[in-house]
Amino acid sequence: MYTLKRIWLQKDPEVFLQWQKLITRTGLAVGEEVAYTVGIFDQQTLIATASCYANIIKYVVVCEKKRSEQLLTQLISHLSDHIKDEGYTKSFVYTAPKNRLFFESLGFREVLAAQDILFMEQGVPSYESYAQQLQRQRIGQNNGAIVMNANPFTKGHLYLVETAASQKEQVYVFVLSEDRSQFSASERLRMVTEGLAHLSNVTVLPTNNYLVSSAVFPSYFLKEQAPEAIAKKQAAFDATLFKEKIAPLLAITTRFVGSEPYSLVTQLYNEAMAAVFSPELELIVIDRLKINQSTVSATKVRKAIAEKDLLSLQQFLPETTFSFLMQHNYI
């Protein structure tokens, strides 16, 4: 008789070792974020496991000798119920392409198959609804794109967009929808929209779950804490999703990014895009804006906010962002 129960990876070293061995035997790398893990035990031996972070299912593994016993169905059903109990209306899973039929039988739909990864989703809103939203915004045939967190929106971001807008018919600025920053997704979207309102050939859009999110690129939010090998793989996957699933919908031929002197993960992302995009998409790297010999960055701005350094804020922020911070009592 097997037992399914929650595993506390940080509190039970013995079970953690069993879990780690089970994961690594399948070729997966330990190091991604998980918040909830369950295991199926044969007495004291872990024979199957699955985890999730928010609504993203990860590390789904059944030991080789038990793969004929329908343990996957128990794991996924349990995690799906947990995700719904947490208030989510959809869930994602990374899996091997060989598992496609199994997950399709549970109602999952393919978002992207790339290399040895199959990325699927279940529930609403779906990728298809997001794709329809993007298609309604399509203008022109030779367009550019920028993806930004804008935490908050700075003169550096503005300079990047204005440079792109001077070179393309239309520029689509995607603002990260993930709420893992000092400013919320709605606040950042508003700051970007207000800051770019004077540019007639710029459209501001949310990323939802499909660009630089916990679902496709969680290492981005861990920055230097992220294992480099995992960050590289996720960066390449995110770049592939953009190239195959986003760019064609909006006739995007060029992605613009800022140079990255500070963050290793962001630099890895830029390198992954250059490798994945070629030759279909062009990647243009714009040198970061400097003001009085100081490179503008959102990190410096957040430090200035914490220190109530109004002089630096006025120097680094467009009027629209400075007014937003004043109105909402951030400074």
Tab-separated table of C-alpha atoms in Angstrom:
chain	number	residue	atom	x	y	z
A	1	MET	CA	0.000	0.000	0.000
A	2	TYR	CA	1.492	3.301	-1.095
A	3	THR	CA	1.127	6.577	0.801
A	4	LEU	CA	0.883	10.060	-0.750
A	5	LYS	CA	1.933	12.890	1.546
A	6	ARG	CA	3.500	16.322	1.548
A	7	ILE	CA	7.297	16.540	1.648
A	8	TRP	CA	9.041	19.331	3.577
A	9	LEU	CA	12.285	19.508	1.646
A	10	GLN	CA	13.894	22.076	3.940
A	11	LYS	CA	12.972	20.306	7.163
A	12	ASP	CA	13.592	16.612	6.476
A	13	PRO	CA	17.200	15.971	5.337
A	14	GLU	CA	16.678	12.238	4.893
A	15	VAL	CA	13.683	12.645	2.598
A	16	PHE	CA	15.415	15.502	0.790
A	17	LEU	CA	18.292	13.168	-0.106
A	18	GLN	CA	15.840	10.585	-1.449
A	19	TRP	CA	14.069	13.306	-3.433
A	20	GLN	CA	17.340	14.676	-4.813
A	21	LYS	CA	18.491	11.223	-5.970
A	22	LEU	CA	15.133	10.532	-7.624
A	23	ILE	CA	15.248	13.882	-9.452
A	24	THR	CA	18.858	13.719	-10.614
A	25	ARG	CA	18.545	10.126	-11.837
A	26	THR	CA	16.171	11.388	-14.533
A	27	GLY	CA	18.634	14.042	-15.705
A	28	LEU	CA	16.897	17.004	-14.074
A	29	ALA	CA	18.940	19.633	-12.226
A	30	VAL	CA	18.027	20.519	-8.654
A	31	GLY	CA	17.857	24.266	-8.085
A	32	GLU	CA	14.542	25.594	-9.374
A	33	GLU	CA	12.096	27.281	-7.018
A	34	VAL	CA	9.450	25.071	-5.441
A	35	ALA	CA	6.952	25.949	-2.735
A	36	TYR	CA	4.935	22.742	-2.350
A	37	THR	CA	6.109	19.153	-2.876
A	38	VAL	CA	4.338	15.823	-2.526
A	39	GLY	CA	5.683	12.307	-2.641
A	40	ILE	CA	4.363	8.781	-2.943
A	41	PHE	CA	6.090	6.357	-0.578
A	42	ASP	CA	6.412	2.593	-0.551
A	43	GLN	CA	6.764	2.316	3.225
A	44	GLN	CA	9.762	4.649	3.865
A	45	THR	CA	11.035	4.740	0.266
A	46	LEU	CA	10.146	7.658	-2.024
A	47	ILE	CA	9.022	6.245	-5.362
A	48	ALA	CA	7.346	9.258	-7.007
A	49	THR	CA	7.239	13.016	-6.526
A	50	ALA	CA	5.922	16.281	-7.959
A	51	SER	CA	6.250	19.921	-6.920
A	52	CYS	CA	4.775	23.292	-7.732
A	53	TYR	CA	5.697	26.940	-7.406
A	54	ALA	CA	2.543	29.064	-7.457
A	55	ASN	CA	0.595	27.475	-10.357
A	56	ILE	CA	3.605	25.910	-12.095
A	57	ILE	CA	4.030	22.132	-11.783
A	58	LYS	CA	7.668	20.962	-11.714
A	59	TYR	CA	9.859	17.981	-10.914
A	60	VAL	CA	7.309	15.315	-11.844
A	61	VAL	CA	9.203	12.029	-11.469
A	62	VAL	CA	8.265	8.374	-10.948
A	63	CYS	CA	11.005	5.828	-10.322
A	64	GLU	CA	11.563	3.531	-13.271
A	65	LYS	CA	10.301	0.344	-11.598
A	66	LYS	CA	6.924	1.910	-10.743
A	67	ARG	CA	6.053	3.686	-14.000
A	68	SER	CA	3.327	1.200	-14.922
A	69	GLU	CA	1.302	1.877	-11.757
A	70	GLN	CA	-0.557	5.137	-12.633
A	71	LEU	CA	1.277	7.122	-9.962
A	72	LEU	CA	1.556	10.158	-12.250
A	73	THR	CA	-2.213	10.571	-12.267
A	74	GLN	CA	-2.318	10.669	-8.455
A	75	LEU	CA	0.456	13.265	-8.291
A	76	ILE	CA	-0.961	15.608	-10.931
A	77	SER	CA	-4.523	15.337	-9.614
A	78	HIS	CA	-3.309	16.220	-6.120
A	79	LEU	CA	-1.271	19.203	-7.318
A	80	SER	CA	-4.087	20.437	-9.568
A	81	ASP	CA	-6.437	20.440	-6.579
A	82	HIS	CA	-3.823	22.271	-4.477
A	83	ILE	CA	-3.347	24.922	-7.191
A	84	LYS	CA	-7.120	25.482	-7.410
A	85	ASP	CA	-7.326	25.737	-3.615
A	86	GLU	CA	-4.674	28.484	-3.815
A	87	GLY	CA	-7.027	30.503	-6.038
A	88	TYR	CA	-5.502	29.921	-9.476
A	89	THR	CA	-7.703	29.263	-12.505
A	90	LYS	CA	-4.918	27.775	-14.609
A	91	SER	CA	-1.763	25.716	-14.207
A	92	PHE	CA	1.407	25.066	-16.204
A	93	VAL	CA	3.691	22.082	-16.500
A	94	TYR	CA	7.142	21.446	-17.952
A	95	THR	CA	7.581	17.866	-19.045
A	96	ALA	CA	9.348	15.631	-21.550
A	97	PRO	CA	7.730	15.420	-25.013
A	98	LYS	CA	7.138	11.679	-24.459
A	99	ASN	CA	4.566	12.612	-21.770
A	100	ARG	CA	2.371	14.631	-24.151
A	101	LEU	CA	-0.502	12.140	-24.413
A	102	PHE	CA	-0.672	11.649	-20.657
A	103	PHE	CA	-0.983	15.368	-19.919
A	104	GLU	CA	-3.371	15.898	-22.814
A	105	SER	CA	-5.606	13.238	-21.233
A	106	LEU	CA	-5.730	15.448	-18.107
A	107	GLY	CA	-6.767	18.509	-20.107
A	108	PHE	CA	-3.382	20.174	-20.634
A	109	ARG	CA	-2.673	21.943	-23.945
A	110	GLU	CA	0.689	22.547	-25.602
A	111	VAL	CA	2.062	26.090	-25.509
A	112	LEU	CA	5.513	25.298	-26.887
A	113	ALA	CA	7.661	22.264	-27.615
A	114	ALA	CA	11.348	23.185	-27.771
A	115	GLN	CA	14.380	20.906	-27.716
A	116	ASP	CA	13.680	18.386	-24.929
A	117	ILE	CA	11.005	20.462	-23.168
A	118	LEU	CA	7.242	20.403	-23.608
A	119	PHE	CA	5.497	23.383	-21.968
A	120	MET	CA	1.749	22.900	-21.419
A	121	GLU	CA	-1.112	24.682	-19.698
A	122	GLN	CA	-4.543	23.900	-18.331
A	123	GLY	CA	-7.379	26.306	-17.492
A	124	VAL	CA	-8.051	29.948	-18.347
A	125	PRO	CA	-7.012	32.458	-19.537
A	126	SER	CA	-5.102	30.503	-22.177
A	127	TYR	CA	-2.281	31.257	-24.572
A	128	GLU	CA	-4.852	31.289	-27.366
A	129	SER	CA	-6.763	34.156	-25.738
A	130	TYR	CA	-3.494	36.062	-25.257
A	131	ALA	CA	-2.564	35.451	-28.907
A	132	GLN	CA	-5.913	36.866	-30.017
A	133	GLN	CA	-5.318	39.928	-27.827
A	134	LEU	CA	-1.945	40.487	-29.511
A	135	GLN	CA	-3.259	39.982	-33.045
A	136	ARG	CA	-5.801	42.759	-32.501
A	137	GLN	CA	-2.881	45.137	-31.863
A	138	ARG	CA	-0.973	44.320	-35.065
A	139	ILE	CA	0.070	47.337	-37.140
A	140	GLY	CA	2.649	47.395	-39.955
A	141	GLN	CA	5.028	44.752	-41.270
A	142	ASN	CA	8.469	45.664	-39.901
A	143	ASN	CA	8.072	46.131	-36.182
A	144	GLY	CA	10.216	46.149	-33.081
A	145	ALA	CA	9.736	44.851	-29.556
A	146	ILE	CA	11.093	45.595	-26.096
A	147	VAL	CA	10.421	43.578	-22.933
A	148	MET	CA	10.931	45.428	-19.655
A	149	ASN	CA	10.194	45.096	-15.967
A	150	ALA	CA	10.329	48.896	-15.454
A	151	ASN	CA	10.688	48.680	-11.685
A	152	PRO	CA	10.224	51.669	-11.963
A	153	PHE	CA	10.192	53.260	-15.454
A	154	THR	CA	13.337	55.400	-15.866
A	155	LYS	CA	14.871	57.742	-18.423
A	156	GLY	CA	16.965	54.732	-19.445
A	157	HIS	CA	13.827	52.812	-20.413
A	158	LEU	CA	12.505	55.889	-22.195
A	159	TYR	CA	15.752	56.285	-24.152
A	160	LEU	CA	15.628	52.633	-25.241
A	161	VAL	CA	12.040	52.929	-26.489
A	162	GLU	CA	12.608	56.261	-28.246
A	163	THR	CA	15.654	54.791	-30.017
A	164	ALA	CA	13.637	51.771	-31.176
A	165	ALA	CA	10.674	53.920	-32.222
A	166	SER	CA	12.932	56.003	-34.466
A	167	GLN	CA	13.900	52.859	-36.392
A	168	LYS	CA	10.646	50.883	-36.711
A	169	GLU	CA	7.112	51.339	-38.034
A	170	GLN	CA	5.675	50.184	-34.721
A	171	VAL	CA	7.261	49.198	-31.415
A	172	TYR	CA	5.568	46.883	-28.943
A	173	VAL	CA	6.675	47.393	-25.347
A	174	PHE	CA	5.873	44.358	-23.200
A	175	VAL	CA	5.738	45.060	-19.454
A	176	LEU	CA	6.259	42.073	-17.158
A	177	SER	CA	3.005	40.927	-15.567
A	178	GLU	CA	4.764	39.001	-12.808
A	179	ASP	CA	4.210	40.499	-9.334
A	180	ARG	CA	7.670	39.874	-7.897
A	181	SER	CA	9.002	43.430	-7.854
A	182	GLN	CA	8.880	46.479	-5.590
A	183	PHE	CA	6.171	47.979	-7.790
A	184	SER	CA	3.116	45.928	-8.733
A	185	ALA	CA	2.374	44.844	-12.293
A	186	SER	CA	-0.455	47.377	-12.586
A	187	GLU	CA	1.749	50.201	-11.257
A	188	ARG	CA	4.569	49.377	-13.662
A	189	LEU	CA	2.184	49.080	-16.614
A	190	ARG	CA	0.731	52.478	-15.753
A	191	MET	CA	4.154	54.149	-15.406
A	192	VAL	CA	5.255	52.795	-18.787
A	193	THR	CA	1.986	53.743	-20.513
A	194	GLU	CA	2.105	57.296	-19.145
A	195	GLY	CA	5.812	57.656	-19.895
A	196	LEU	CA	5.376	56.626	-23.550
A	197	ALA	CA	2.093	58.384	-24.301
A	198	HIS	CA	3.851	60.933	-26.533
A	199	LEU	CA	5.089	58.254	-28.957
A	200	SER	CA	2.412	57.568	-31.583
A	201	ASN	CA	4.027	54.385	-32.929
A	202	VAL	CA	4.422	52.624	-29.574
A	203	THR	CA	1.951	50.118	-28.094
A	204	VAL	CA	2.258	48.973	-24.472
A	205	LEU	CA	1.201	45.401	-23.671
A	206	PRO	CA	1.294	43.009	-20.688
A	207	THR	CA	3.343	39.805	-20.915
A	208	ASN	CA	0.842	37.679	-18.973
A	209	ASN	CA	2.564	34.320	-18.306
A	210	TYR	CA	4.351	34.044	-21.621
A	211	LEU	CA	7.461	36.242	-21.404
A	212	VAL	CA	9.929	36.514	-18.511
A	213	SER	CA	7.533	34.998	-15.983
A	214	SER	CA	7.741	32.455	-13.188
A	215	ALA	CA	6.276	29.990	-15.687
A	216	VAL	CA	8.928	30.339	-18.402
A	217	PHE	CA	11.935	32.115	-16.837
A	218	PRO	CA	11.881	31.959	-13.006
A	219	SER	CA	15.657	32.455	-12.786
A	220	TYR	CA	15.216	36.045	-13.950
A	221	PHE	CA	13.716	36.914	-10.571
A	222	LEU	CA	16.408	35.081	-8.600
A	223	LYS	CA	19.150	37.052	-10.372
A	224	GLU	CA	22.590	36.018	-9.119
A	225	GLN	CA	21.137	33.320	-6.823
A	226	ALA	CA	20.032	31.310	-9.857
A	227	PRO	CA	22.221	28.356	-10.923
A	228	GLU	CA	23.861	29.418	-14.198
A	229	ALA	CA	23.065	26.235	-16.137
A	230	ILE	CA	19.359	26.479	-15.241
A	231	ALA	CA	19.288	30.216	-16.032
A	232	LYS	CA	20.803	29.572	-19.485
A	233	LYS	CA	18.254	26.872	-20.303
A	234	GLN	CA	15.311	28.994	-19.162
A	235	ALA	CA	16.605	32.053	-21.023
A	236	ALA	CA	16.839	30.046	-24.243
A	237	PHE	CA	13.334	28.676	-23.720
A	238	ASP	CA	11.891	32.167	-23.137
A	239	ALA	CA	13.664	33.439	-26.263
A	240	THR	CA	12.262	30.528	-28.291
A	241	LEU	CA	8.735	31.194	-27.064
A	242	PHE	CA	9.070	34.857	-28.102
A	243	LYS	CA	10.461	33.953	-31.514
A	244	GLU	CA	7.899	31.274	-32.349
A	245	LYS	CA	4.750	32.319	-30.487
A	246	ILE	CA	4.852	36.111	-30.038
A	247	ALA	CA	6.884	37.781	-32.788
A	248	PRO	CA	4.910	36.379	-35.783
A	249	LEU	CA	1.605	37.663	-34.359
A	250	LEU	CA	2.827	41.277	-34.401
A	251	ALA	CA	5.173	41.218	-37.428
A	252	ILE	CA	8.129	41.769	-35.092
A	253	THR	CA	11.445	41.583	-36.905
A	254	THR	CA	13.702	43.136	-34.258
A	255	ARG	CA	14.056	42.910	-30.488
A	256	PHE	CA	15.789	45.821	-28.759
A	257	VAL	CA	17.599	45.390	-25.436
A	258	GLY	CA	19.818	47.538	-23.273
A	259	SER	CA	23.430	46.592	-22.644
A	260	GLU	CA	23.847	44.786	-19.317
A	261	PRO	CA	26.880	45.676	-17.168
A	262	TYR	CA	25.383	44.582	-13.838
A	263	SER	CA	23.247	41.409	-13.903
A	264	LEU	CA	24.698	38.045	-14.977
A	265	VAL	CA	21.236	36.552	-15.563
A	266	THR	CA	20.171	39.456	-17.786
A	267	GLN	CA	23.418	39.187	-19.717
A	268	LEU	CA	22.806	35.444	-20.166
A	269	TYR	CA	19.339	36.319	-21.453
A	270	ASN	CA	20.783	38.737	-24.024
A	271	GLU	CA	23.245	36.045	-25.159
A	272	ALA	CA	20.477	33.432	-25.389
A	273	MET	CA	18.325	35.736	-27.509
A	274	ALA	CA	21.202	36.412	-29.901
A	275	ALA	CA	21.729	32.675	-30.362
A	276	VAL	CA	18.060	31.671	-30.633
A	277	PHE	CA	16.810	34.544	-32.805
A	278	SER	CA	19.354	34.291	-35.623
A	279	PRO	CA	18.707	34.511	-38.514
A	280	GLU	CA	14.943	35.115	-38.400
A	281	LEU	CA	14.957	37.922	-35.827
A	282	GLU	CA	17.470	40.694	-35.287
A	283	LEU	CA	18.684	41.545	-31.797
A	284	ILE	CA	19.896	45.129	-31.356
A	285	VAL	CA	21.751	46.007	-28.159
A	286	ILE	CA	21.582	49.697	-27.227
A	287	ASP	CA	24.206	51.125	-24.888
A	288	ARG	CA	22.646	52.236	-21.634
A	289	LEU	CA	21.893	55.912	-21.161
A	290	LYS	CA	24.351	57.845	-19.030
A	291	ILE	CA	23.571	61.096	-17.246
A	292	ASN	CA	26.519	63.043	-15.864
A	293	GLN	CA	28.743	59.976	-16.430
A	294	SER	CA	26.393	57.795	-14.349
A	295	THR	CA	24.602	54.855	-16.009
A	296	VAL	CA	20.860	55.047	-15.453
A	297	SER	CA	19.418	51.920	-13.806
A	298	ALA	CA	16.249	50.991	-11.940
A	299	THR	CA	18.437	49.584	-9.144
A	300	LYS	CA	19.921	53.037	-8.529
A	301	VAL	CA	16.448	54.559	-8.625
A	302	ARG	CA	15.099	52.133	-6.003
A	303	LYS	CA	18.070	52.987	-3.782
A	304	ALA	CA	17.340	56.701	-4.241
A	305	ILE	CA	13.686	56.101	-3.332
A	306	ALA	CA	14.719	54.340	-0.124
A	307	GLU	CA	17.057	57.225	0.726
A	308	LYS	CA	14.547	59.942	-0.295
A	309	ASP	CA	17.193	61.285	-2.674
A	310	LEU	CA	14.968	63.605	-4.716
A	311	LEU	CA	17.863	65.106	-6.673
A	312	SER	CA	18.916	61.720	-8.082
A	313	LEU	CA	15.302	60.795	-8.762
A	314	GLN	CA	14.702	63.966	-10.763
A	315	GLN	CA	17.914	63.225	-12.641
A	316	PHE	CA	17.080	59.603	-13.531
A	317	LEU	CA	13.283	59.649	-13.907
A	318	PRO	CA	10.983	61.088	-16.559
A	319	GLU	CA	8.487	63.608	-15.248
A	320	THR	CA	5.641	61.081	-15.497
A	321	THR	CA	7.330	58.552	-13.189
A	322	PHE	CA	8.441	61.216	-10.701
A	323	SER	CA	4.853	62.514	-10.519
A	324	PHE	CA	3.538	58.970	-10.049
A	325	LEU	CA	5.894	58.376	-7.118
A	326	MET	CA	4.895	61.671	-5.534
A	327	GLN	CA	1.163	61.050	-5.979
A	328	HIS	CA	1.381	57.575	-4.429
A	329	ASN	CA	3.589	58.613	-1.495
A	330	TYR	CA	6.656	56.613	-2.545
A	331	ILE	CA	8.722	59.760	-2.015
